[in-house]
CSV table of C-alpha atoms in Angstrom, one decimal:
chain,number,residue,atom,x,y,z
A,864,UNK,CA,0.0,0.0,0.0
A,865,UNK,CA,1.2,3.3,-0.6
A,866,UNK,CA,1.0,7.0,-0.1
A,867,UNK,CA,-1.0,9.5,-2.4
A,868,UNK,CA,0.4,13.2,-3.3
A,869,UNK,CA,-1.9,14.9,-0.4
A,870,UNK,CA,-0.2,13.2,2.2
A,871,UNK,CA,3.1,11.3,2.1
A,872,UNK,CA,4.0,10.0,5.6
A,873,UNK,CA,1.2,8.0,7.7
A,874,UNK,CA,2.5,9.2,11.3
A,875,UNK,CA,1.8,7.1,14.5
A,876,UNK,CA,-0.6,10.3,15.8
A,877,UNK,CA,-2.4,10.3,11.9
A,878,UNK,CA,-2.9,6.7,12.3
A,879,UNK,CA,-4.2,6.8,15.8
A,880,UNK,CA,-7.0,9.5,14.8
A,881,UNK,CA,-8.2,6.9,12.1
A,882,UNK,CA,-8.5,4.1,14.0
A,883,UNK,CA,-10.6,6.4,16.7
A,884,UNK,CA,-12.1,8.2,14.2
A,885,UNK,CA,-13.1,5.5,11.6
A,886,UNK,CA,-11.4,7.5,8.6
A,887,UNK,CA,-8.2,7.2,7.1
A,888,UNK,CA,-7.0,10.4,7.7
A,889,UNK,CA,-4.0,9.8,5.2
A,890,UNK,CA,-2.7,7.5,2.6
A,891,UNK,CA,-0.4,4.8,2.2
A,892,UNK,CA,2.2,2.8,3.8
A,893,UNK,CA,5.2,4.6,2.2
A,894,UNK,CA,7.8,7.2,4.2
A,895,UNK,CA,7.8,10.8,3.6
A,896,UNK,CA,8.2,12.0,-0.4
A,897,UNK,CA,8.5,15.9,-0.4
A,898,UNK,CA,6.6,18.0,-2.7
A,899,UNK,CA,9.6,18.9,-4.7
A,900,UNK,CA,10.7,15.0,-5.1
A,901,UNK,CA,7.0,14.2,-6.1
A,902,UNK,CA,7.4,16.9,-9.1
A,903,UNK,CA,10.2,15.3,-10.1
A,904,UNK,CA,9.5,11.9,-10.3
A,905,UNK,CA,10.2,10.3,-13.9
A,906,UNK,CA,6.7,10.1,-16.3
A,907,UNK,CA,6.2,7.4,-18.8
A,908,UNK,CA,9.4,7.5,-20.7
A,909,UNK,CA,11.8,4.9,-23.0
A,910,UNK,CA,13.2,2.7,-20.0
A,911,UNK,CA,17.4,2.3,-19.8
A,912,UNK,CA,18.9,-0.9,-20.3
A,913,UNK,CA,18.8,-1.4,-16.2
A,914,UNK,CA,15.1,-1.2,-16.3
A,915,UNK,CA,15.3,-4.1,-19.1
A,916,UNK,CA,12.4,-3.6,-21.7
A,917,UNK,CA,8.9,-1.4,-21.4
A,918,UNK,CA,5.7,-2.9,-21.6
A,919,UNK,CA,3.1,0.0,-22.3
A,920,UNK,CA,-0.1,-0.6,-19.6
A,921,UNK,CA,-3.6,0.6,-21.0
A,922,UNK,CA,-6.5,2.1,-19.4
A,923,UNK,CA,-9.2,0.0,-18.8
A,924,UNK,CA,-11.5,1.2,-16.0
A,925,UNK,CA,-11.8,5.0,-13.9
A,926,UNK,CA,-12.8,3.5,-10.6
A,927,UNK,CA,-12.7,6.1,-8.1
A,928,UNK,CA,-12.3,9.7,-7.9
A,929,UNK,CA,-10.9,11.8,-4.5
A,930,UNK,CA,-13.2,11.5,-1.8
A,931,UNK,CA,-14.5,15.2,-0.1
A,932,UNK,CA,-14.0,13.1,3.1
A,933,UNK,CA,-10.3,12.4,2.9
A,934,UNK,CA,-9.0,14.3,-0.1
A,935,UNK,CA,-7.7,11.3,-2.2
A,936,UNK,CA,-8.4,8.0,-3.2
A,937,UNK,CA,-6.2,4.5,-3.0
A,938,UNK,CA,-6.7,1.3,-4.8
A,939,UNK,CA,-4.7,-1.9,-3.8
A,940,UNK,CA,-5.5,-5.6,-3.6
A,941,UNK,CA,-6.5,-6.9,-7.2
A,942,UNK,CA,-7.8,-9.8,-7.0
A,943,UNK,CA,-9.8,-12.2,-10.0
A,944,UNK,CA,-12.5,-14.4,-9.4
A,945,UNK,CA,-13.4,-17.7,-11.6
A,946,UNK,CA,-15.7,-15.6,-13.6
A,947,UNK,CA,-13.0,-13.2,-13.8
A,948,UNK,CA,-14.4,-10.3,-12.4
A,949,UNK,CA,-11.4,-7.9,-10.7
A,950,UNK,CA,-12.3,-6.9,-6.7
A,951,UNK,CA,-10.1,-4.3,-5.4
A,952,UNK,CA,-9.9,-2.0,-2.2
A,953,UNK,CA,-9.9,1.9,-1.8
A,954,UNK,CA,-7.7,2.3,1.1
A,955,UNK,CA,-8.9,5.8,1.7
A,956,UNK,CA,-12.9,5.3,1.7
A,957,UNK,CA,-14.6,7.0,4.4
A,958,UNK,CA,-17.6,4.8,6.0
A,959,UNK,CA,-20.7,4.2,3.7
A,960,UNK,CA,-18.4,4.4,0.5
A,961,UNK,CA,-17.5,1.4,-1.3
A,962,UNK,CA,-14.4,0.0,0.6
A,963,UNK,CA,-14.6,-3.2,-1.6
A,964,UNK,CA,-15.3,-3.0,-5.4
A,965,UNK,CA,-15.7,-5.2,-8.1
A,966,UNK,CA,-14.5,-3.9,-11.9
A,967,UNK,CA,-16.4,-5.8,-15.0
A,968,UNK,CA,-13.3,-6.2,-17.3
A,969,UNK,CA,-15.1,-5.9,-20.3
A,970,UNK,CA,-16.9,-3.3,-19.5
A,971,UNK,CA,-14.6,-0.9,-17.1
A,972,UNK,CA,-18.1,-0.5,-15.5
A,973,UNK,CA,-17.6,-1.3,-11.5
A,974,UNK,CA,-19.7,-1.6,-8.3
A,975,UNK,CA,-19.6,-1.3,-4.6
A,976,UNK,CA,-19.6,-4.9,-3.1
A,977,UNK,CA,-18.6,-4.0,0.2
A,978,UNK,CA,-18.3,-1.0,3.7
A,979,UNK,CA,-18.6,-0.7,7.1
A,980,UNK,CA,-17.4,2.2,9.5
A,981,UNK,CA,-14.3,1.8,10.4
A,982,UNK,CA,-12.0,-0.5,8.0
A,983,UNK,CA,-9.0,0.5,6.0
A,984,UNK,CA,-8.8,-2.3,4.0
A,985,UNK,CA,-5.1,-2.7,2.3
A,986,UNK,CA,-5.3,-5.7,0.3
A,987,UNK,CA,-7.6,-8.6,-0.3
A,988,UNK,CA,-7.3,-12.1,-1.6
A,989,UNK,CA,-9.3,-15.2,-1.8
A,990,UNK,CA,-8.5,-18.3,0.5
A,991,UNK,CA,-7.6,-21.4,-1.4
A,992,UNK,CA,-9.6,-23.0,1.8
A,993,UNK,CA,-12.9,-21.5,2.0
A,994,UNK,CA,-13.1,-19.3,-1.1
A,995,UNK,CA,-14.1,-16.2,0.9
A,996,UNK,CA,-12.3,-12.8,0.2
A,997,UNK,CA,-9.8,-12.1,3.2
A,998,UNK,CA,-9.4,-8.5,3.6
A,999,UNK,CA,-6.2,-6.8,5.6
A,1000,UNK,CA,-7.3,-4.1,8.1
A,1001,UNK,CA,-4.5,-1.5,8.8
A,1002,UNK,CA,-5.3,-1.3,12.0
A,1003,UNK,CA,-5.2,-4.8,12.9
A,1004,UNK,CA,-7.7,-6.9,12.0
A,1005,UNK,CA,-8.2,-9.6,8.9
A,1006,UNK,CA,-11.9,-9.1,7.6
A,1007,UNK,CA,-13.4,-12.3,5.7
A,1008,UNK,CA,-16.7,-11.9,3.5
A,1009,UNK,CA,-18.5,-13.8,0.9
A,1010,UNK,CA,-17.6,-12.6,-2.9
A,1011,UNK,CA,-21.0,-10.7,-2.5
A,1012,UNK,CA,-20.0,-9.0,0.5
A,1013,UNK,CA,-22.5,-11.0,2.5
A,1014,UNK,CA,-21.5,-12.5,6.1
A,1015,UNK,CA,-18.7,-10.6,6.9
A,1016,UNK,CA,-16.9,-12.4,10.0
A,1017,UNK,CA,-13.3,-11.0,11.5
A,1018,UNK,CA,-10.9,-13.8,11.5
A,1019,UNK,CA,-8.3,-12.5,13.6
A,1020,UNK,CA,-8.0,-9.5,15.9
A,1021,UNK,CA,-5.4,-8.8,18.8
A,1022,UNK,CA,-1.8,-8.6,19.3
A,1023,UNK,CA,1.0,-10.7,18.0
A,1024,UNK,CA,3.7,-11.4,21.0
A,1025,UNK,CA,1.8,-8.2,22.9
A,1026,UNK,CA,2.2,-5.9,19.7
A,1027,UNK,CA,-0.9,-4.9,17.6
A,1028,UNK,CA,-0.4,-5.3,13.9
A,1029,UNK,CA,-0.7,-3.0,11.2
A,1030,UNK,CA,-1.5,-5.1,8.5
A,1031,UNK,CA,-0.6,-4.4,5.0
A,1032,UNK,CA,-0.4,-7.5,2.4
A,1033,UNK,CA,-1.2,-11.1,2.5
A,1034,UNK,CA,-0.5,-14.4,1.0
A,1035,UNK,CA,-2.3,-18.2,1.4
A,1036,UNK,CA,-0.4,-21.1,1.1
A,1037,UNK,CA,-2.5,-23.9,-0.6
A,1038,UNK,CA,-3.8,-25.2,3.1
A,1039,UNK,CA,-5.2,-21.7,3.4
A,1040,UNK,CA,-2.7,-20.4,6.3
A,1041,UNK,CA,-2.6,-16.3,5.9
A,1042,UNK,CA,0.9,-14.9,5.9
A,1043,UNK,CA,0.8,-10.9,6.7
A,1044,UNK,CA,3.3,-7.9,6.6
A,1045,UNK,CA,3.4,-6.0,9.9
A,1046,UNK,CA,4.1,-2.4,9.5
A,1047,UNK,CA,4.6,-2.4,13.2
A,1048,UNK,CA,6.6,0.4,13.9
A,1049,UNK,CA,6.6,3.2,11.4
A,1050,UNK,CA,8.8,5.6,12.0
A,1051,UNK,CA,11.8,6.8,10.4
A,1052,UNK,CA,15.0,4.9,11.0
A,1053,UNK,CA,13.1,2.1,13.2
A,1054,UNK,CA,13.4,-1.6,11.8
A,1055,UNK,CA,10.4,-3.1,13.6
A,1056,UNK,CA,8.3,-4.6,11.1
A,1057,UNK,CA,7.5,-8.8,10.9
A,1058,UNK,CA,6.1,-11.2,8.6
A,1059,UNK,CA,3.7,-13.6,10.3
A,1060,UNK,CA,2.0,-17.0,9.9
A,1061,UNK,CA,-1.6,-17.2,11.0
A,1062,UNK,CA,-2.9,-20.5,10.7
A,1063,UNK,CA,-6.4,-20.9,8.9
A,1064,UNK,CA,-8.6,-20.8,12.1
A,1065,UNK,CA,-7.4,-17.6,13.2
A,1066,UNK,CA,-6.5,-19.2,16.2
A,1067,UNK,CA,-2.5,-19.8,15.9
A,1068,UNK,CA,0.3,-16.8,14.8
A,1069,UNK,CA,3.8,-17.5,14.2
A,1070,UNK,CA,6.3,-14.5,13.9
A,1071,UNK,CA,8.9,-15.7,10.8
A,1072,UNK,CA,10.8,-13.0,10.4
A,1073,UNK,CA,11.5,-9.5,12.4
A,1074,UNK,CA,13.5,-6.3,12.3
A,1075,UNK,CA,12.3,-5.4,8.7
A,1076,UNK,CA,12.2,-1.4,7.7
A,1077,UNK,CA,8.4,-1.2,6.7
A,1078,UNK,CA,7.6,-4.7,5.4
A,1079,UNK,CA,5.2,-4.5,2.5
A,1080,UNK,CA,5.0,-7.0,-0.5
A,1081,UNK,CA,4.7,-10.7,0.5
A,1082,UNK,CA,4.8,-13.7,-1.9
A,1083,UNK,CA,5.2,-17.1,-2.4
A,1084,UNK,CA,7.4,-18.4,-4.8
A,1085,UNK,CA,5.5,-21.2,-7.7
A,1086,UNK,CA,7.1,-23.7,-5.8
A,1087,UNK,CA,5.6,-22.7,-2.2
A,1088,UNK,CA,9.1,-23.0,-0.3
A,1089,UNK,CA,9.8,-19.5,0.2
A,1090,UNK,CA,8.8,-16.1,0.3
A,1091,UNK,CA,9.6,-12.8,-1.8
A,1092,UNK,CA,9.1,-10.0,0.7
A,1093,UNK,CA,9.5,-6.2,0.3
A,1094,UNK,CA,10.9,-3.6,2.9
A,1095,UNK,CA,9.8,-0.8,1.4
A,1096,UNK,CA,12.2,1.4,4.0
A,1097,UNK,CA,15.2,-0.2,2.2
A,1098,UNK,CA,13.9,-0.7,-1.6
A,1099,UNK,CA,15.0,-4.2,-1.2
A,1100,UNK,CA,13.5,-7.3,-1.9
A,1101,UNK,CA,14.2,-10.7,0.3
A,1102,UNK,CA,14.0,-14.2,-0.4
A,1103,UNK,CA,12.8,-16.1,2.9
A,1104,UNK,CA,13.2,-19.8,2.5
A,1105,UNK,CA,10.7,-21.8,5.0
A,1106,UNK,CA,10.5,-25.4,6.1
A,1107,UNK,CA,8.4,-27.8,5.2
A,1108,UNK,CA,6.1,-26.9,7.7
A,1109,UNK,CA,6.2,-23.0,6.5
A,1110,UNK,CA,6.4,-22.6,10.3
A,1111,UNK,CA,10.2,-21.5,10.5
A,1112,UNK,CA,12.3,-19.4,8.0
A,1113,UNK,CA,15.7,-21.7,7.5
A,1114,UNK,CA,17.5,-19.3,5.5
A,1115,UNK,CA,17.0,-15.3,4.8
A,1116,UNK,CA,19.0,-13.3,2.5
A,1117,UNK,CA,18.5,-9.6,0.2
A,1118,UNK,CA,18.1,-10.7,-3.1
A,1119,UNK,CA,17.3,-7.5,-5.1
A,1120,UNK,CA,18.1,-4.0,-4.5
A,1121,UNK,CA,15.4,-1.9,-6.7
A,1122,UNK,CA,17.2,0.7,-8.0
A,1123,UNK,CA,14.1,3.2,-8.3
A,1124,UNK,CA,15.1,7.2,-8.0
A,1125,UNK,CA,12.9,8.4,-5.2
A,1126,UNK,CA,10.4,5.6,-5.9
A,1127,UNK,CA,10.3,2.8,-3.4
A,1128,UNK,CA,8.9,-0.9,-3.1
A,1129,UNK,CA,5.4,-1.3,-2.5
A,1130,UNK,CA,3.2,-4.9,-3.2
A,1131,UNK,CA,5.2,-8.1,-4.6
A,1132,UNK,CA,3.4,-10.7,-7.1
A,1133,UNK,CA,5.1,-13.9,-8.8
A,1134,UNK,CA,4.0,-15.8,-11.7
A,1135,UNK,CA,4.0,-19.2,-13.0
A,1136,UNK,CA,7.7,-18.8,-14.2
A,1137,UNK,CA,9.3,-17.4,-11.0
A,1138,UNK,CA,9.5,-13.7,-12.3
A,1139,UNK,CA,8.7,-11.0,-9.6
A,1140,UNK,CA,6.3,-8.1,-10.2
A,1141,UNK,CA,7.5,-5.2,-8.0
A,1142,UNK,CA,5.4,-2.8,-7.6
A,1143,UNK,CA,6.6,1.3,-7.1
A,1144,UNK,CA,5.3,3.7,-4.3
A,1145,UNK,CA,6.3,7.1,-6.1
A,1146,UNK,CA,5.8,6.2,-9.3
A,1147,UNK,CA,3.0,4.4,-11.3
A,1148,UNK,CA,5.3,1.6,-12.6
A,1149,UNK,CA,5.9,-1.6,-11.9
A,1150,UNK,CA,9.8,-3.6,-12.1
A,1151,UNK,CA,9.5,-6.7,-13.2
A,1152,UNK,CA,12.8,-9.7,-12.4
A,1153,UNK,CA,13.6,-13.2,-13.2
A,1154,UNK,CA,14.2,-15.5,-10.0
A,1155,UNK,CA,17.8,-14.8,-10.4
A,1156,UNK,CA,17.3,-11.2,-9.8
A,1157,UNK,CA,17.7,-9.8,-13.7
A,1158,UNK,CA,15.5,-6.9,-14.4
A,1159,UNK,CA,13.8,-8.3,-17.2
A,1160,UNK,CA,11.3,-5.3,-17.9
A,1161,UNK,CA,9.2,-2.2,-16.7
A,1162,UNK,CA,5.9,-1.7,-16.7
A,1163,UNK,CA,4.6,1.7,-17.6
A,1164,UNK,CA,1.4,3.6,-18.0
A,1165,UNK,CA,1.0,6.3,-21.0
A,1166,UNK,CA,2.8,9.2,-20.7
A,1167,UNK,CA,-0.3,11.7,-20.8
A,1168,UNK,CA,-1.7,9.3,-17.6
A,1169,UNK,CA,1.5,9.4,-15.2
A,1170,UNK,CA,1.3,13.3,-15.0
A,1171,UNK,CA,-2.0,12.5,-12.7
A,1172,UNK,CA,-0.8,9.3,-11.2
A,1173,UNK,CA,1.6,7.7,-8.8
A,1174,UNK,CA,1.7,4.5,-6.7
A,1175,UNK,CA,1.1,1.4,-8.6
A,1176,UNK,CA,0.4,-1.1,-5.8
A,1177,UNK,CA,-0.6,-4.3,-7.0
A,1178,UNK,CA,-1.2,-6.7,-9.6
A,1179,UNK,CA,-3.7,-9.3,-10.5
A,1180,UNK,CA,-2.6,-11.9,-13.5
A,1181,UNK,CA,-5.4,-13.8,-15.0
A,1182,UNK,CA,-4.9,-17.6,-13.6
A,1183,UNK,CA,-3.5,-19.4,-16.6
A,1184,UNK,CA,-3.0,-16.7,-19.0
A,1185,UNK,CA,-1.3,-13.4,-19.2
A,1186,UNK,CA,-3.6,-10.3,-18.9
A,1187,UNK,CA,-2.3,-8.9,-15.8
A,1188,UNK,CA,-4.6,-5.9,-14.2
A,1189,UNK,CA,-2.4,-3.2,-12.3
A,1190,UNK,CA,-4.1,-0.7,-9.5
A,1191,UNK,CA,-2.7,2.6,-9.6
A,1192,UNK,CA,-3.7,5.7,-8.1
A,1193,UNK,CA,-2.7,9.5,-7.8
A,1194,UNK,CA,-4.3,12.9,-7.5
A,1195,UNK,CA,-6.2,12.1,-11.0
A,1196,UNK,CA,-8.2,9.3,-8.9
A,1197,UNK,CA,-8.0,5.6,-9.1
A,1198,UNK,CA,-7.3,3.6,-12.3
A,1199,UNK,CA,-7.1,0.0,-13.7
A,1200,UNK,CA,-4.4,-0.8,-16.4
A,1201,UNK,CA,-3.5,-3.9,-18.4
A,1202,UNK,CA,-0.7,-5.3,-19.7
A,1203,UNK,CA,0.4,-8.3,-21.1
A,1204,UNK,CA,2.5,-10.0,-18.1
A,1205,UNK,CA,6.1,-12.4,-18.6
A,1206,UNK,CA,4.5,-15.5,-17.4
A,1207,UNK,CA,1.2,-17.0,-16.8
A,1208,UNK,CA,-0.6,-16.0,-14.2
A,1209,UNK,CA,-0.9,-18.2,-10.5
A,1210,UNK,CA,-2.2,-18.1,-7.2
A,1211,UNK,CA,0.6,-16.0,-5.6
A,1212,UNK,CA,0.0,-13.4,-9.0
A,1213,UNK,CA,-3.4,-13.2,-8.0
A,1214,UNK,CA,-4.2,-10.5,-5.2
A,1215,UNK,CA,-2.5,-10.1,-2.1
């Protein structure tokens, strides 16, 4: 998740007022971007060799506009159903607007599925277990509903070894266990974020990994045995290799350092082939790597878009093919663009 022009820092005090207050009284989970580095972040333009090739993105749905309530608007969370209609969050709507949509494909036409009064939803994905839509709450909770918004139910609540989470992305492992990125501790020059395990009842956490600068994207690889993670703090992206269990990381190491200008790393998808979809916070583009850490290609919108737009933060790649469906966002409102992705599309490519 990531921040929006209005407001570029989401401050412990900020966060506290929306959590009382029951609206998200700024955007994103990014760190500070001043004014003057937001006017000069890099439009659509012919990418280097270090950004590997471009891949052009197309409109193919307006979804949201600013709210009066909070001044901007977020989308996050992509997520395709078997009939291959696109849900998605707005991070930023205020209570009785549509905090969970859905976005006919063919169409661009979208509706609300889903609000209550005090979410700020940051991603949503569908459990392999139950096929309900899990939504993350920022301010701690995981929300699960039916596809029609019916019967929601909050799966988990409460503190992780006596910390409260703030929960940003999410992955399922084919048993339907949740793993989460913990924003715990926010502030500049603190390391304090996790990744944790929360086993399918709700009733079990595991921390796997600590110390992380602003954990964000969280991903398994095709094979299941490990996951991508992105610390958004440090623009690097980790491999975390579990064991076979998926209780206990055995080995942890930096595997890519996104080289991004004043950008920085927001949500993390993987498709059927092992690349990584790296999402920017700063800039609507996405990086795309092979396994091996190449940069294979960058994914950009059209020029005469990117002058209204900034965060891409997530990606939804249709199961089996290659239409991939990116949410970005920016003072222009909220925006769905395609492409035409590396590698077929999978679970772990598929909302988070």
């Amino acid at each position: 998740m990531t921040a929006s022009r209005t407001s570029h820092r989401r401050p412990r005090a900020a966060l506290a007022a929306l959590a009382a207050g029951g609206l998200l009284a700024l955007a994103g989970c990014g760190t500070q971007t001043s004014a003057a580095q937001t006017s000069a972040a890099p439009a659509s333009r012919p990418a280097p060799s270090s950004e590997g090739r471009t891949i052009r993105a197309t409109e193919v749905a307006h979804v949201t506009d600013p709210h009066e309530a909070t001044g901007r608007t977020l989308l996050e969370g992509p997520v395709l159903d078997e009939n291959g209609d696109l849900y998605l969050v707005d991070v930023t709507a205020p209570p009785g607007e549509p905090k969970l949509m859905s976005v006919d494909l063919t169409t661009g036409k979208h509706r609300g599925v889903y609000t209550d009064k005090t979410g700020a939803y940051t991603s949503a994905q569908i459990s392999p277990y139950d096929g309900r839509l899990y939504l993350t709450d920022y301010t701690g909770s995981v929300v699960s509903i039916e596809p029609d918004g019916s019967d929601p139910r909050t799966f988990f609540s409460g503190e992780v070894d006596g910390s409260t989470m703030n929960l940003d992305d999410i992955a399922f492992d084919d048993e339907g266990n949740l793993y989460v990125s913990d924003l715990h501790g926010m502030e500049p020059g603190k390391a304090e974020g996790r990744i944790v395990r929360i086993d399918r009842d709700g009733g079990r956490t595991t921390v796997l990994a600590d110390g992380l600068a602003h954990p964000n994207g969280v991903g398994f690889d095709p094979g299941l045995r490990g996951l991508w993670i992105s610390e958004l703090a440090e623009n690097t992206v980790s491999y975390l290799l579990l064991d076979a269990d998926r209780t206990t990381v055995t080995s942890q190491h930096e595997a890519i350092h996104v080289d991004a200008g004043v950008a920085q790393t927001d949500s993390i998808a993987v498709d059927a082939d092992g690349n990584v979809y790296q999402a920017l916070h700063g800039r609507p583009a996405m990086a795309v790597y092979s396994r091996d850490g190449e940069r294979l290609a960058t994914v950009e919108v059209p020029a005469k878009a990117a002058k209204g737009l900034e965060p891409a933060t997530n990606v939804a790649i249709t199961p089996g093919g290659t239409k991939a469906y990116m949410t970005v966002s920016g003072p222009d409102g909220g925006y769905v663009f395609r492409f035409t992705a590396l590698g077929e599309g999978i679970r772990q490519s598929n909302g988070g």
